[in-house]
Coordinates of C-alpha atoms and ligand atoms in Angstrom, one line a residue:
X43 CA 120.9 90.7 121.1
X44 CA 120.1 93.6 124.1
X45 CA 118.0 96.0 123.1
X46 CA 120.1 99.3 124.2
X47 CA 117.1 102.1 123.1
X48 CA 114.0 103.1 121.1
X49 CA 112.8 105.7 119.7
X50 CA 109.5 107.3 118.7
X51 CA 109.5 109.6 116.2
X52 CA 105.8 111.6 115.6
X53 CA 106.0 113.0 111.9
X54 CA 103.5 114.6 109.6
X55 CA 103.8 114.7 106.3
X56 CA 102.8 116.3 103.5
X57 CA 100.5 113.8 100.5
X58 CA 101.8 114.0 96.9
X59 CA 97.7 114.4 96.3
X60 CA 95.1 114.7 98.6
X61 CA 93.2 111.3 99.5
X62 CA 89.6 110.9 100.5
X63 CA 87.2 107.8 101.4
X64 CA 84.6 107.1 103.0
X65 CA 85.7 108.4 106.3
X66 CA 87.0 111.8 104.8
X67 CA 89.5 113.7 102.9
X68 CA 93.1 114.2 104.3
X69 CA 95.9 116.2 102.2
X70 CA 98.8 115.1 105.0
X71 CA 99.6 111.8 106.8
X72 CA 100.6 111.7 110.4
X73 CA 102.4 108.5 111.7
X74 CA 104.5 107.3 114.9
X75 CA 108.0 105.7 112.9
X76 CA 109.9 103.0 115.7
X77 CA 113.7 102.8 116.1
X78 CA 115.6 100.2 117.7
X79 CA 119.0 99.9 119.0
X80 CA 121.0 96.8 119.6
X81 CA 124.1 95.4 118.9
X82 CA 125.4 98.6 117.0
X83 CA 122.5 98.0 114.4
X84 CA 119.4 100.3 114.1
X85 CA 115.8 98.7 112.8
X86 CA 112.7 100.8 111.9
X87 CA 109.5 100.2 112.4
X88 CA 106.2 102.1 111.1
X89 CA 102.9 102.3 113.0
X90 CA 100.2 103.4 111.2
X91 CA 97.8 104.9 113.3
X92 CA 96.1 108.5 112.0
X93 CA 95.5 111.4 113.6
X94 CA 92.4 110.3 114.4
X95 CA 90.0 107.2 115.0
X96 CA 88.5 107.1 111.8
X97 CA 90.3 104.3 110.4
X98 CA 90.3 102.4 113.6
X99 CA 90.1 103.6 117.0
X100 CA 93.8 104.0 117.6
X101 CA 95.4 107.5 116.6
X102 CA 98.9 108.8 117.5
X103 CA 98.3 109.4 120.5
X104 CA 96.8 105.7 122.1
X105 CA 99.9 104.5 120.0
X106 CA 102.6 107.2 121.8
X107 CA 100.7 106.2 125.0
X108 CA 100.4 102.3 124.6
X109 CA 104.3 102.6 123.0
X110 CA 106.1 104.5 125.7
X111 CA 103.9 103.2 128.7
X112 CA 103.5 99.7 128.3
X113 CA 105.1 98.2 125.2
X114 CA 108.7 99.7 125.2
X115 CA 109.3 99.1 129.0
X116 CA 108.9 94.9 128.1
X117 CA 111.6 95.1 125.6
X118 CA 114.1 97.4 126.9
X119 CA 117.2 96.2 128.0
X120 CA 115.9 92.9 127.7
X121 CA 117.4 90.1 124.9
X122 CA 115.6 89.3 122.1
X123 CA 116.2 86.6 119.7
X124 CA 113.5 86.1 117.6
X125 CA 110.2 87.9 116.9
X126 CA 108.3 85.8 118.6
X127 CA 110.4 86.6 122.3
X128 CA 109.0 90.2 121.7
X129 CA 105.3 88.8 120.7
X130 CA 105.3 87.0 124.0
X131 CA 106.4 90.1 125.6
X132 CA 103.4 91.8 124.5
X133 CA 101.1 89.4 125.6
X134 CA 99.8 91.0 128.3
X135 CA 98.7 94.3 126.3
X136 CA 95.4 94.0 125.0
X137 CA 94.5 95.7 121.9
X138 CA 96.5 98.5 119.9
X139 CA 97.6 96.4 117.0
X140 CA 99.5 99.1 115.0
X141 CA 101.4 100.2 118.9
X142 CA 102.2 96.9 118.5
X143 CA 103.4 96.4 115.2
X144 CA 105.6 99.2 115.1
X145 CA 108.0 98.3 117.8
X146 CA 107.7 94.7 116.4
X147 CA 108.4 95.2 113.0
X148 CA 111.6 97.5 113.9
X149 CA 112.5 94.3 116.1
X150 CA 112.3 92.2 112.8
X151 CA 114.8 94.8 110.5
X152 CA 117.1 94.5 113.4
X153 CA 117.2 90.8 113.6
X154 CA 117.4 90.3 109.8
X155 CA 120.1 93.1 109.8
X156 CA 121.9 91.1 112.4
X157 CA 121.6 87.8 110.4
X158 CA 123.0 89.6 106.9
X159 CA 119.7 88.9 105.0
X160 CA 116.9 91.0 103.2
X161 CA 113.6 90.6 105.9
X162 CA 111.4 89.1 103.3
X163 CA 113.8 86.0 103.4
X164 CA 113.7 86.2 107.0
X165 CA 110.1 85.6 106.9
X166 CA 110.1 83.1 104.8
X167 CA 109.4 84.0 101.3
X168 CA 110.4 83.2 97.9
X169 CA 110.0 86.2 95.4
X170 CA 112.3 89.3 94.4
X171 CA 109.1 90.6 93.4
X172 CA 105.6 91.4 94.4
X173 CA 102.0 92.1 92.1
X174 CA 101.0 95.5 92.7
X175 CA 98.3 97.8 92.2
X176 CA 96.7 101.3 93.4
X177 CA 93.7 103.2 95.1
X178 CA 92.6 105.9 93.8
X179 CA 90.4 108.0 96.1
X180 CA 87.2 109.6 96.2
X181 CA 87.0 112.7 93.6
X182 CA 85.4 115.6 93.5
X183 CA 83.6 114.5 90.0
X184 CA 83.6 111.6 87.9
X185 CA 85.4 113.5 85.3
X186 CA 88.2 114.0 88.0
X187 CA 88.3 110.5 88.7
X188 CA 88.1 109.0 85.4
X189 CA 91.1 111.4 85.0
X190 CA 93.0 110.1 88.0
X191 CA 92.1 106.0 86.7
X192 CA 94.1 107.4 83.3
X193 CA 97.1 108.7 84.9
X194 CA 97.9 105.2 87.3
X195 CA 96.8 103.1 83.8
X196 CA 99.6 105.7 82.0
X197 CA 102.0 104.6 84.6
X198 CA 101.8 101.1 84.0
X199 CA 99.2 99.7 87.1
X200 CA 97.3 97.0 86.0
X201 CA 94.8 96.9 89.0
X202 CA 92.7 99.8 90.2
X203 CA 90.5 100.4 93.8
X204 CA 87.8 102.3 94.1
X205 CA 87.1 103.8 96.9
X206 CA 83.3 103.7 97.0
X207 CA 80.6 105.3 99.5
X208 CA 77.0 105.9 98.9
X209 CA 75.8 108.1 96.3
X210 CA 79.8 107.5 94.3
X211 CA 79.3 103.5 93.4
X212 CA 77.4 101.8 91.1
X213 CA 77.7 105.0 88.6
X214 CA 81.3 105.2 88.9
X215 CA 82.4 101.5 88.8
X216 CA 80.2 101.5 85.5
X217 CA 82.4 104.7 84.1
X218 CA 85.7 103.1 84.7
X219 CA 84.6 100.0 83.0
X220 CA 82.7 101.3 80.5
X221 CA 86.3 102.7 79.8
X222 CA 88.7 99.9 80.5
X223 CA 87.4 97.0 80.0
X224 CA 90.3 94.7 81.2
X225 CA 91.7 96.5 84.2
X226 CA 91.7 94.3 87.2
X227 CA 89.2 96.4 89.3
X228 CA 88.0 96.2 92.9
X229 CA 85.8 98.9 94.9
X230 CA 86.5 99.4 98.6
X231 CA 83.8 100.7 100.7
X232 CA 85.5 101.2 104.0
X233 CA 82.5 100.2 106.2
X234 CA 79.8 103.1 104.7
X235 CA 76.9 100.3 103.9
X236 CA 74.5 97.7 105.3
X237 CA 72.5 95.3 104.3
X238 CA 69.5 97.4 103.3
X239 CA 71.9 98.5 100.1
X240 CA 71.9 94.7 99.2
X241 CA 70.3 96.8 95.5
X242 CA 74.1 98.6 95.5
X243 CA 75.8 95.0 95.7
X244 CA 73.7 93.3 93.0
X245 CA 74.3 96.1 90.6
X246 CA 78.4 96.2 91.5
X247 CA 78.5 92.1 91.1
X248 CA 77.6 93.0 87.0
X249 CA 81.3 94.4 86.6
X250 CA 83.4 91.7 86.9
X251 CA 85.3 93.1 90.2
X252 CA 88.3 91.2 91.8
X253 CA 86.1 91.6 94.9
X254 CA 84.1 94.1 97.2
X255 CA 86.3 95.3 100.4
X256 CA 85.0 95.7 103.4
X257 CA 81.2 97.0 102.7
X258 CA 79.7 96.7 105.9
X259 CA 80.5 97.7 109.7
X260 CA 84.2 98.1 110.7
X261 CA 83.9 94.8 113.1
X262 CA 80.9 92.8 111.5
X263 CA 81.5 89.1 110.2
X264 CA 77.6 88.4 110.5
X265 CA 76.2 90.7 108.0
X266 CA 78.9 89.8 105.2
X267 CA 78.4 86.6 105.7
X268 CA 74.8 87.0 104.8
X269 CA 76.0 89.9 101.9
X270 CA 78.6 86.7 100.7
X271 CA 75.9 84.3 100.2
X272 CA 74.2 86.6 98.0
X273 CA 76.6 87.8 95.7
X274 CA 79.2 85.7 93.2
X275 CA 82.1 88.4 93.4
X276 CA 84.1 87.5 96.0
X277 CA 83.9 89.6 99.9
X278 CA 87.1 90.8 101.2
X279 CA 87.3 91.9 104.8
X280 CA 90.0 94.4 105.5
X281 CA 88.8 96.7 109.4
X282 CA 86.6 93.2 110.8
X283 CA 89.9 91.2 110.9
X284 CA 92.2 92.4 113.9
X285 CA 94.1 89.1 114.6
X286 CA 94.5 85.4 113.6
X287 CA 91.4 84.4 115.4
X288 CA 89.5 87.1 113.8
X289 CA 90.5 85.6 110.7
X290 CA 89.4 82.3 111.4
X291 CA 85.8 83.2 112.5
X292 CA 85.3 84.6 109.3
X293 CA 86.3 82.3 107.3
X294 CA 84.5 79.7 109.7
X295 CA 81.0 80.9 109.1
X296 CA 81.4 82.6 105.3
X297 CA 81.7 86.1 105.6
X298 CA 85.0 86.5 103.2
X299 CA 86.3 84.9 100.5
X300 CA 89.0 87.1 100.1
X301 CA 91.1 88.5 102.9
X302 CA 93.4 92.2 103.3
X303 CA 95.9 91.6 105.2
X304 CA 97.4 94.9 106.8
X305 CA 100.4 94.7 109.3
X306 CA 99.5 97.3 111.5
X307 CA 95.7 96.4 111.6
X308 CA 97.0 92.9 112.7
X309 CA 99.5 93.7 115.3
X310 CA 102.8 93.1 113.4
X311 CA 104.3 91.0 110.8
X312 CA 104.2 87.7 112.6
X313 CA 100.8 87.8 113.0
X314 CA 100.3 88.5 109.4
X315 CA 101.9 85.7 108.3
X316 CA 99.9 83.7 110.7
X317 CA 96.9 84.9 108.6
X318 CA 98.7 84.4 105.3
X319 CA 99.6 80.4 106.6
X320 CA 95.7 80.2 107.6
X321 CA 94.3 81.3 104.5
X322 CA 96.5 79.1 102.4
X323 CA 95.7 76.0 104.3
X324 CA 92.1 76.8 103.6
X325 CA 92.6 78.2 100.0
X326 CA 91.8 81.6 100.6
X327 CA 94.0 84.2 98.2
X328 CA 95.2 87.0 100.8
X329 CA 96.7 90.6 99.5
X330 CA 98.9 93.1 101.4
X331 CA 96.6 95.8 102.2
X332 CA 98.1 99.6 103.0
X333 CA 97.9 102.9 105.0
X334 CA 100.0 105.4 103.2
X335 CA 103.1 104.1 104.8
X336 CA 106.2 106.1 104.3
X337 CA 108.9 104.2 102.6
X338 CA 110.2 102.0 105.8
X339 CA 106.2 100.7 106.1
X340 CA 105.9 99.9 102.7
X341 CA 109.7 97.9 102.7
X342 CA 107.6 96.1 105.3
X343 CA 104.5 95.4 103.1
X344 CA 106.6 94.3 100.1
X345 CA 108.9 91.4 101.9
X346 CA 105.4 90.5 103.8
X347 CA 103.8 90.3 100.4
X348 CA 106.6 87.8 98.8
X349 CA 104.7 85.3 100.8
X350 CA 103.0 82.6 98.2
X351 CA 99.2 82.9 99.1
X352 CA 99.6 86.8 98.2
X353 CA 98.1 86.2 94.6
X354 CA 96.2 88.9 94.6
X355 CA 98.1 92.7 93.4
X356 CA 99.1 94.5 96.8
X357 CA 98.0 98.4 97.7
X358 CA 101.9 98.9 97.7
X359 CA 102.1 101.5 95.3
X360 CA 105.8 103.8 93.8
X361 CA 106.5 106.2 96.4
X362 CA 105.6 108.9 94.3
X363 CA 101.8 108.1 94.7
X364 CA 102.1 108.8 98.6
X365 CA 104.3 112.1 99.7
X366 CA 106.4 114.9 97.9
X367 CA 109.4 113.9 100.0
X368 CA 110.3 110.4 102.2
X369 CA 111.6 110.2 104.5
X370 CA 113.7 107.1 103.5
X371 CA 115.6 105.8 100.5
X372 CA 115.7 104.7 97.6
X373 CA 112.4 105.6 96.7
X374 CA 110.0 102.4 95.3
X375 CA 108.8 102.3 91.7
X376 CA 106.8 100.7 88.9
X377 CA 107.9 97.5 86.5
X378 CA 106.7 97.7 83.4
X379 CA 104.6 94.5 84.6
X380 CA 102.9 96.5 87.4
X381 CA 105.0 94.3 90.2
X382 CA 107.5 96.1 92.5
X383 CA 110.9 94.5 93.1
X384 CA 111.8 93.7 96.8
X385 CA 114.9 95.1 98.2
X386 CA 117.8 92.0 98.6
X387 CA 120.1 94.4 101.2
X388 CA 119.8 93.2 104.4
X389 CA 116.8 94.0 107.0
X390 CA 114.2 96.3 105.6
X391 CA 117.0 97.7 102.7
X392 CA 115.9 101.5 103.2
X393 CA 118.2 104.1 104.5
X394 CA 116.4 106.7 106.9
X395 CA 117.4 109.9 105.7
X396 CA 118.3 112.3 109.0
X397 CA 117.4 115.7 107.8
X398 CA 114.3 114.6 105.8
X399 CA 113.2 112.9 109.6
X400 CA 114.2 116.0 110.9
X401 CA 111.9 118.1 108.6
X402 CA 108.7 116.5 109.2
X403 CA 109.4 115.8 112.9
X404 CA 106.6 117.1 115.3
X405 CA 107.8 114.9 118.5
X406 CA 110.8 112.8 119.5
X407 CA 111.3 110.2 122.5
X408 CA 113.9 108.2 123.6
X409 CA 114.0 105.5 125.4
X410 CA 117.0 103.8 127.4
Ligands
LIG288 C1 92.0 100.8 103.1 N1 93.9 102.2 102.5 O1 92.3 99.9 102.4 C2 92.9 102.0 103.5 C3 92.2 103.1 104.0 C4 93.0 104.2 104.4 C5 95.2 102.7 100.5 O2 93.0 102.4 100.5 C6 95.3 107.8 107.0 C7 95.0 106.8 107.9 C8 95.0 107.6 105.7 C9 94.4 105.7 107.5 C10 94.0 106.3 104.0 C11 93.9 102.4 101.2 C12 94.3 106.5 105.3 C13 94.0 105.5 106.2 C14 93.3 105.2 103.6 C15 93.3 104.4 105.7 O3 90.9 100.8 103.6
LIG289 MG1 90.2 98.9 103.0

């Protein structure tokens, strides 16, 4: 098919609660959403860059820029196929992973619309239904926290992340499973440690944790290798691992045994499932990671996470965890079994809703 036009859409919206980690509190969520046009179809893409490099260093405006200047031009007009004509396409872009993966991914709902199948059969997996869990932020107090753990228990989750930084770990973990005793837990550090806190790590591998995300600097393998050999519960790396290759240099020299696979982080879903593919031939459980998505990113993360190797409980929460108002429909929810069923229409199998779009707009471009 001929890719006719794309679109950027800039939108901002507002957070059903306020969420804060180690890299600070944010009540709304900015993100640049992708159409494509061809063949009379229209596919949606998400990329998840923030407002700012705090995550990682792209923000909506490196994405905007890397989007409209240098990826959209090797796509437009041209005929695609398959995902992997448009991976090739990018080739000569370095960088900008979730530029990339938002133009990618809406490639991938178009092509899956076009073939009359759901994407998560497109990519090759099995399940109508994904293990799911939820991250509860940093609070103000423990009390507040403990309060927040109770609701998403109430609601049916059956796993729980932390977010931990220094001076809100050891204490807090202990609280919440002082409390709940079987809840699948894991703590998320988002990069605020190093190896001097090796005393934090040794306390947090007494709780029984699924495992410790991301700890240490934002692109280190080195150091968690060393912090893996010194702890039993299992290192995940979520900001160190940027691409396949990434991924096998950590698992090369030990410094994960865990990995959180993110779609934007990554540079789109065919390089996810390159990860997935590389940590199942070297039996190393993998989990869909998230960024707030709206309701068209997280359709991405749930037919990414039908994939066999993700054994591990996704942070694909129901919509009503992340904003007031989507922007697409129908909106995702809880099974009693804390999974989340995978839409079977065809592509992505959310509707963009025009005025909703319309509302939280702050920038529109069009390409063709
Ligand atoms: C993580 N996500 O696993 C991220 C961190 C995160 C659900 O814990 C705006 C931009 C808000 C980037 C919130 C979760 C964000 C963000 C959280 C990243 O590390
Ligand atoms: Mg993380």
């Amino acid at each position: 098919m001929r890719i006719e036009r794309v679109e950027l859409h800039h939108v901002e919206m507002q957070l059903a609660h306020p969420f804060e980690t180690s890299f600070g509190r944010q009540a709304t969520r900015s993100c640049i959403l992708v159409t494509v046009h061809a063949d009379g179809l229209t596919g949606w893409g998400e990329c998840t860059a923030d407002s700012g490099p705090w995550y990682s260093y792209e923000t909506i405006e490196t994405g905007w820029h890397i989007l409209r200047d240098f990826l959209i031009p090797t796509v437009l007009g041209e005929e695609v196929e398959t995902p992997d004509n448009v991976v090739q396409r990018f080739s000569s872009v370095r960088g900008h992973p979730m530029a990339r993966a938002g133009l990618e991914n809406a490639v991938w709902d178009v092509l899956a619309q076009a073939q009359g199948r759901p994407l998560y059969r497109a990519l090759g997996g099995q399940r109508d239904r994904v293990p799911v869990g939820v991250s509860v932020g940093v609070e103000a107090t423990l009390e507040e926290l403990l309060g927040q753990v109770e609701r998403y228990i109430d609601l049916g989750y059956g796993r729980v992340k932390l977010k931990i930084k220094p001076g809100w770990d050891v204490q807090v973990v202990r609280a919440v499973r002082e409390r709940w005793a079987d809840v699948a837990l894991q703590v998320d550090g988002n990069s605020a440690y190093t190896l001097a806190d090796i005393a934090t790590f040794q306390a947090l591998d007494q709780f029984d944790l699924l495992l410790i995300e991301q700890p240490l600097h934002h692109d280190d393998i080195v150091d968690h290798a060393q912090l893996q050999a010194q702890l039993g519960t299992p290192v995940c790396l979520d900001e160190s691992i940027h691409s396949p290759e990434h991924a096998r240099w950590a698992l090369d020299i030990g410094a994960c045994r865990v990995i959180n696979i993110k779609v934007g982080r990554v540079g789109g879903l065919t390089a996810a499932k390159q990860i997935h593919d590389l940590c199942s031939e070297r039996g190393v459980p993998v989990w869909c990671g998230g960024m707030l998505e709206t309701n068209i990113g997280r359709a991405a993360n749930l037919a990414l996470a039908t994939l066999p190797n993700f054994t591990l409980p996704g942070d694909i929460s129901a919509s009503a965890r992340y904003y007031r108002e989507d922007i697409a429909e129908p909106d995702f929810v809880l099974n009693d079994d804390s999974t989340m069923s995978v839409p079977d229409d065809p592509g992505l199998g959310v509707r963009v809703l025009p005025e909703q779009l319309h509302a939280v707009r702050q920038r529109h471009y069009t390409a063709s």
